[in-house]
Amino acid sequence: MKIERFKENPLVTPKEVKPLHDGYEVIGAFNGGVAKYQDEILLLLRVAERPISEDPDIIKAPVYDLETKTMEVLSFNRNDDSYDFEDPRMIRKKDKLDGFAYLTSLSYIRIARSRDGHNFTIDDEAFLYPFNEYQTYGIEDARCTQIGDTYYINFSSVSPVGVCDSLISTKDFQSYEDLGNIFAPENKDVLIFPEKINNKYYALHRPSLKSIGNYDIWIASSPDLISWGNHQHLLGVREESWDSGRIGGGLVPIKTEQGWLVIYHGATAEHRYCMGAALLDLEDPTRVIARSQQPIMEPEATYEKNGFFGDVVFGCGGIQEKDQLTMYYGVADTSMAGCTLSIKDILQQLNEGKK
Ligand code: MAN
């Protein structure tokens, strides 16, 4: 697959983002959803801030306090055996079942703006900052679907009761309407299709299953974008493949003559994240027509391989202009990058996979 990575990559790095909180450092500006608004391209950056720790043995966990509207910081000692510090993204209590954890950073959504799609300026303030009890660990990984003149933005709301998917709508990227939680925990990577299909809205979603089942992509429909039902299993992980560990929707599905093009991320159990593609029936998106055998993009560039959590390319949005798809993607849970691909090339790879 021919991919042109932007020569300016990475486009946005944590260094360029000033922390909103005193005593914090920005460790990530990544996994940004994408919108075209007036004559600008907007990246809805996930900015992750971490309390600075002077002592390498002390690991801190920020939790937002809704009442005081301030950050509470918990401190843990790396030598404390009752906690697991192996994953740099979180702190787990060992004697609890899987679910109990703190995050080592708190994320919120901040906008980066560009007229040419290559050079971005980052807003001084947050666009989406924790505003309810489902977000006390942060707001992550926004995706943006434009329907008419309204932009629907969904994102992970993270708190001690789990990771759910929430929705807001905006027309100006300044004020927004809160439309509530649309998928219960644990659910991530929700991608709302950009138009109704046979009078129903559709969305991809990714429940994270704990007792039986895998981290697979499901599809649901809705009359109003708020109540989602008719859940169906759509794409599963594939053993011994680049997408054997987990998969999840990436970009808003793209309408092509051959079907809905879904560009998704797939990871191995070792957390190596690539991007792949699938094609869904135009009239009935619960029907999979084709799926790529090989990834369309793998972490290859230095900025994709190294960072806070290396070996990750994580596309959250794109801009289509005829055959050219500009994909904006998070790299190594650290920065944002951009690349262009040909939609024809992706469809061709998908068609070869059908044989
Ligand atoms: C995973 C990663 C983290 C994220 C948590 C909570 O561990 O995606 O980056 O903060 O889940 O969503």
XYZ file of C-alpha atoms and ligand atoms in Angstrom:
367
model
C 0.000 0.000 0.000
C 1.369 3.358 -1.034
C 1.298 5.788 1.870
C 2.724 9.280 1.829
C 3.591 10.353 5.332
C 3.705 14.146 5.726
C 7.243 15.451 5.727
C 6.303 17.713 8.676
C 5.451 14.677 10.859
C 4.848 14.618 13.725
C 2.395 17.500 13.225
C 1.618 18.164 16.869
C 3.813 17.069 19.764
C 3.311 17.370 23.556
C 6.138 19.945 23.699
C 4.000 22.449 21.803
C 1.064 22.135 24.187
C 1.118 24.206 27.357
C -0.341 22.321 30.340
C -3.593 23.731 31.738
C -2.617 22.719 35.260
C 0.227 24.046 37.395
C 2.754 21.369 38.312
C 1.718 19.175 35.381
C 3.440 18.156 32.156
C 1.786 17.332 28.851
C 2.817 13.802 27.907
C 0.494 13.301 24.958
C -1.316 15.264 22.250
C -2.644 12.385 20.191
C -5.603 10.313 18.897
C -7.357 13.388 17.543
C -10.730 13.200 15.818
C -10.948 15.327 12.672
C -13.406 17.936 11.410
C -13.541 20.289 8.469
C -15.027 23.517 9.786
C -15.323 26.675 7.649
C -11.919 26.940 5.966
C -9.993 25.045 8.617
C -9.110 21.489 9.515
C -9.566 20.836 13.205
C -7.889 18.096 15.185
C -9.776 17.276 18.386
C -6.634 16.379 20.259
C -6.572 14.111 23.257
C -4.239 16.037 25.539
C -2.891 13.955 28.425
C -1.456 15.802 31.419
C 0.474 14.176 34.224
C 1.436 15.572 37.648
C 5.208 16.038 37.648
C 6.940 13.619 40.006
C 10.348 14.652 41.324
C 10.989 11.187 42.732
C 11.166 8.305 40.202
C 9.780 5.941 42.853
C 6.628 7.997 43.253
C 3.935 7.439 40.659
C 1.042 9.880 40.712
C -2.570 9.506 39.614
C -4.738 12.571 38.931
C -8.479 12.398 39.613
C -10.805 15.295 38.827
C -12.988 16.460 41.705
C -16.278 17.716 40.282
C -17.308 19.570 43.423
C -14.180 21.656 43.917
C -13.415 21.662 40.175
C -9.796 20.864 40.955
C -7.495 17.957 40.465
C -6.840 15.577 43.335
C -3.481 13.801 43.108
C -2.906 10.348 44.601
C 0.653 9.131 45.139
C 1.897 5.561 45.012
C 5.310 4.064 45.737
C 6.713 1.919 42.947
C 8.045 -0.506 45.572
C 4.590 -1.091 47.016
C 3.845 -4.744 46.190
C 0.119 -4.401 46.421
C 0.055 -2.435 43.145
C 1.065 -3.292 39.598
C 2.953 -0.503 37.792
C 3.973 -2.434 34.708
C 1.672 -0.610 32.259
C 2.853 3.049 32.250
C -0.718 4.162 31.506
C -2.243 2.855 34.703
C -1.851 1.638 38.265
C -3.664 -1.563 39.207
C -4.412 -2.882 42.669
C -3.259 -6.520 42.688
C -5.742 -8.077 45.093
C -8.781 -6.709 43.237
C -10.410 -8.207 40.197
C -9.281 -6.836 36.859
C -11.365 -3.684 36.836
C -9.866 -1.580 39.602
C -7.332 0.962 38.383
C -6.143 4.552 38.338
C -4.719 6.310 35.300
C -1.305 7.981 35.478
C -2.504 10.949 33.405
C -5.768 12.745 32.772
C -6.905 13.507 29.236
C -9.268 16.117 27.844
C -9.985 17.441 24.360
C -8.235 20.506 22.972
C -8.465 21.755 19.399
C -5.573 22.234 16.956
C -6.460 24.314 13.881
C -4.929 24.522 10.417
C -5.676 26.116 7.075
C -3.321 23.934 5.052
C -3.773 20.664 6.952
C -0.048 20.504 7.748
C 0.687 23.387 10.142
C -1.442 23.497 13.261
C -1.997 26.048 16.027
C -3.235 24.734 19.346
C -6.006 26.471 21.325
C -5.046 27.783 24.761
C -8.135 26.324 26.421
C -9.790 22.925 26.464
C -12.812 22.324 24.241
C -14.079 19.368 26.291
C -13.047 19.096 29.913
C -14.523 16.624 32.459
C -18.078 17.822 33.155
C -19.759 14.879 34.866
C -19.111 11.933 37.188
C -18.309 9.580 34.273
C -15.244 11.653 33.380
C -13.265 12.010 36.611
C -10.367 10.058 35.027
C -10.697 12.038 31.803
C -12.063 12.314 28.272
C -10.267 10.431 25.500
C -10.145 9.606 21.806
C -12.802 11.852 20.233
C -14.365 11.017 16.870
C -16.351 13.557 14.886
C -19.182 12.899 12.424
C -20.652 15.800 10.475
C -24.334 15.499 9.621
C -25.631 18.617 7.842
C -24.262 21.625 9.721
C -24.038 19.748 13.030
C -20.902 18.015 14.266
C -21.508 15.014 16.515
C -18.514 14.288 18.689
C -18.279 11.086 20.669
C -15.499 10.128 23.052
C -14.500 7.813 25.880
C -15.586 9.046 29.309
C -13.334 7.424 31.898
C -14.062 7.089 35.633
C -13.837 4.437 38.371
C -17.160 2.967 37.155
C -15.708 2.236 33.722
C -15.103 3.585 30.239
C -18.287 4.530 28.435
C -18.924 6.390 25.219
C -20.535 9.820 25.366
C -21.915 12.173 22.735
C -22.110 15.934 22.344
C -23.115 18.047 19.370
C -21.783 21.407 18.264
C -22.202 23.789 15.366
C -19.304 26.126 16.148
C -16.696 24.241 18.219
C -17.232 26.685 21.056
C -20.470 25.724 22.760
C -21.968 22.250 22.745
C -25.025 20.268 23.731
C -24.499 17.263 26.009
C -26.356 14.247 24.587
C -25.349 11.839 27.358
C -23.730 8.417 27.417
C -24.641 6.447 24.315
C -22.806 3.173 25.078
C -22.410 1.673 28.570
C -19.025 0.454 29.908
C -16.826 -0.851 28.735
C -17.175 0.452 25.267
C -14.756 2.394 23.064
C -14.129 3.330 19.450
C -17.665 4.333 18.534
C -17.914 5.617 14.953
C -21.182 7.144 13.809
C -21.904 6.836 10.082
C -22.288 10.229 8.352
C -25.822 9.648 7.034
C -28.942 7.593 7.653
C -29.139 4.251 5.858
C -32.684 3.112 5.139
C -33.904 5.659 7.635
C -31.673 4.568 10.507
C -28.432 5.886 11.918
C -25.646 3.334 12.327
C -22.578 3.184 14.547
C -19.658 0.845 14.984
C -18.737 0.160 18.583
C -16.290 -1.988 20.516
C -17.423 -3.583 23.762
C -14.415 -4.739 25.822
C -15.502 -8.130 27.055
C -14.255 -9.694 30.245
C -15.761 -13.166 30.738
C -16.377 -14.623 27.268
C -15.575 -13.104 23.890
C -12.952 -10.876 22.341
C -12.301 -7.206 21.703
C -14.341 -7.182 18.481
C -16.231 -4.587 16.439
C -20.034 -4.534 16.707
C -22.611 -2.469 14.824
C -25.832 -0.907 16.142
C -28.585 1.300 14.754
C -30.606 4.182 16.131
C -33.576 6.377 15.181
C -32.128 9.490 16.847
C -28.355 9.019 17.505
C -29.102 8.692 21.233
C -30.846 5.310 21.722
C -28.849 2.512 20.142
C -30.152 -1.033 19.572
C -30.190 -3.985 17.182
C -26.583 -4.801 18.167
C -24.797 -7.216 15.865
C -21.319 -8.655 15.858
C -19.509 -7.324 12.776
C -15.774 -8.089 12.714
C -13.756 -10.322 15.004
C -10.072 -10.507 15.903
C -8.119 -13.007 13.775
C -5.750 -15.511 15.311
C -2.080 -15.223 14.449
C -2.704 -12.021 12.585
C -1.729 -8.358 13.042
C -5.260 -7.884 14.435
C -5.302 -10.883 16.798
C -5.473 -9.008 20.114
C -8.076 -6.300 19.694
C -9.749 -4.271 16.982
C -11.738 -1.054 17.028
C -13.141 1.461 14.549
C -10.787 4.251 13.508
C -12.135 6.733 10.958
C -15.743 7.699 10.313
C -16.900 5.201 7.625
C -16.384 6.527 4.105
C -19.037 6.067 1.426
C -17.647 4.636 -1.814
C -19.338 3.165 -4.883
C -18.380 -0.297 -3.687
C -19.585 0.037 -0.116
C -18.865 1.689 3.217
C -15.127 1.756 3.725
C -14.217 1.121 7.348
C -10.677 1.908 8.433
C -10.011 0.341 11.803
C -7.138 -0.322 14.166
C -5.972 -3.787 15.029
C -3.436 -4.750 17.659
C -1.600 -7.870 18.714
C -1.566 -9.104 22.305
C 1.774 -7.252 22.575
C -0.038 -3.974 21.782
C 1.415 -3.329 18.336
C -1.260 -1.186 16.663
C -1.751 -1.137 12.866
C -4.548 0.173 10.647
C -6.634 -2.114 8.415
C -9.708 -1.868 6.209
C -13.062 -3.549 5.660
C -15.931 -2.939 3.272
C -19.605 -3.013 4.310
C -22.714 -3.208 2.162
C -24.027 0.253 1.247
C -27.660 -0.627 1.929
C -27.052 -2.972 4.850
C -23.860 -2.109 6.728
C -24.271 -5.148 9.005
C -23.055 -7.187 5.994
C -19.266 -7.416 5.544
C -18.220 -7.589 1.890
C -14.445 -7.715 2.319
C -11.667 -7.310 4.836
C -7.989 -6.678 4.291
C -5.625 -9.543 5.026
C -2.669 -7.228 5.464
C -2.661 -3.957 7.364
C -2.898 -0.824 5.242
C -0.489 0.892 7.615
C 2.024 -0.323 10.195
C 4.157 1.592 12.695
C 7.384 2.153 10.760
C 8.575 5.727 11.245
C 10.655 6.528 14.333
C 7.884 8.718 15.758
C 5.462 5.779 15.365
C 7.759 3.243 16.957
C 9.046 5.287 19.889
C 7.163 7.320 22.469
C 5.161 6.985 25.653
C 3.614 3.769 24.317
C 5.522 2.806 21.173
C 4.568 0.849 18.057
C 1.181 2.503 17.713
C -0.540 4.094 14.718
C -4.093 5.020 15.694
C -6.236 6.808 13.081
C -9.252 8.689 14.445
C -10.299 10.741 11.436
C -9.675 11.712 7.868
C -10.494 14.179 5.147
C -11.541 12.842 1.773
C -10.951 14.722 -1.439
C -12.004 12.622 -4.419
C -9.661 9.608 -4.388
C -7.291 11.034 -1.824
C -7.739 10.276 1.827
C -5.755 12.339 4.303
C -5.598 10.378 7.507
C -4.649 12.029 10.773
C -3.432 9.554 13.335
C -2.028 9.294 16.822
C 1.522 7.950 17.062
C 2.975 6.054 20.040
C 0.287 7.527 22.368
C 2.341 10.721 22.129
C 1.861 12.913 19.044
C -0.239 13.434 15.918
C 0.857 12.673 12.381
C -0.703 12.828 8.935
C -0.492 10.822 5.715
C -2.292 10.407 2.425
C -3.595 7.224 0.848
C -5.546 6.449 -2.294
C -9.045 5.106 -1.679
C -8.776 3.163 -4.970
C -5.654 1.409 -3.659
C -7.420 0.425 -0.441
C -10.443 -0.889 -2.365
C -8.159 -2.844 -4.649
C -6.439 -4.475 -1.680
C -9.875 -5.320 -0.292
C -10.995 -6.867 -3.551
C -7.877 -9.037 -3.655
C -8.757 -10.217 -0.151
C -12.170 -11.389 -1.417
C -10.662 -14.058 -3.697
C -6.186 1.977 27.902
C -5.426 2.982 27.084
C -5.183 4.241 27.875
C -6.490 4.778 28.400
C -7.217 3.700 29.211
C -8.592 4.145 29.628
O -5.392 1.517 28.915
O -6.137 3.290 25.920
O -4.551 5.204 27.087
O -6.268 5.906 29.181
O -7.369 2.547 28.415
O -9.414 4.407 28.542
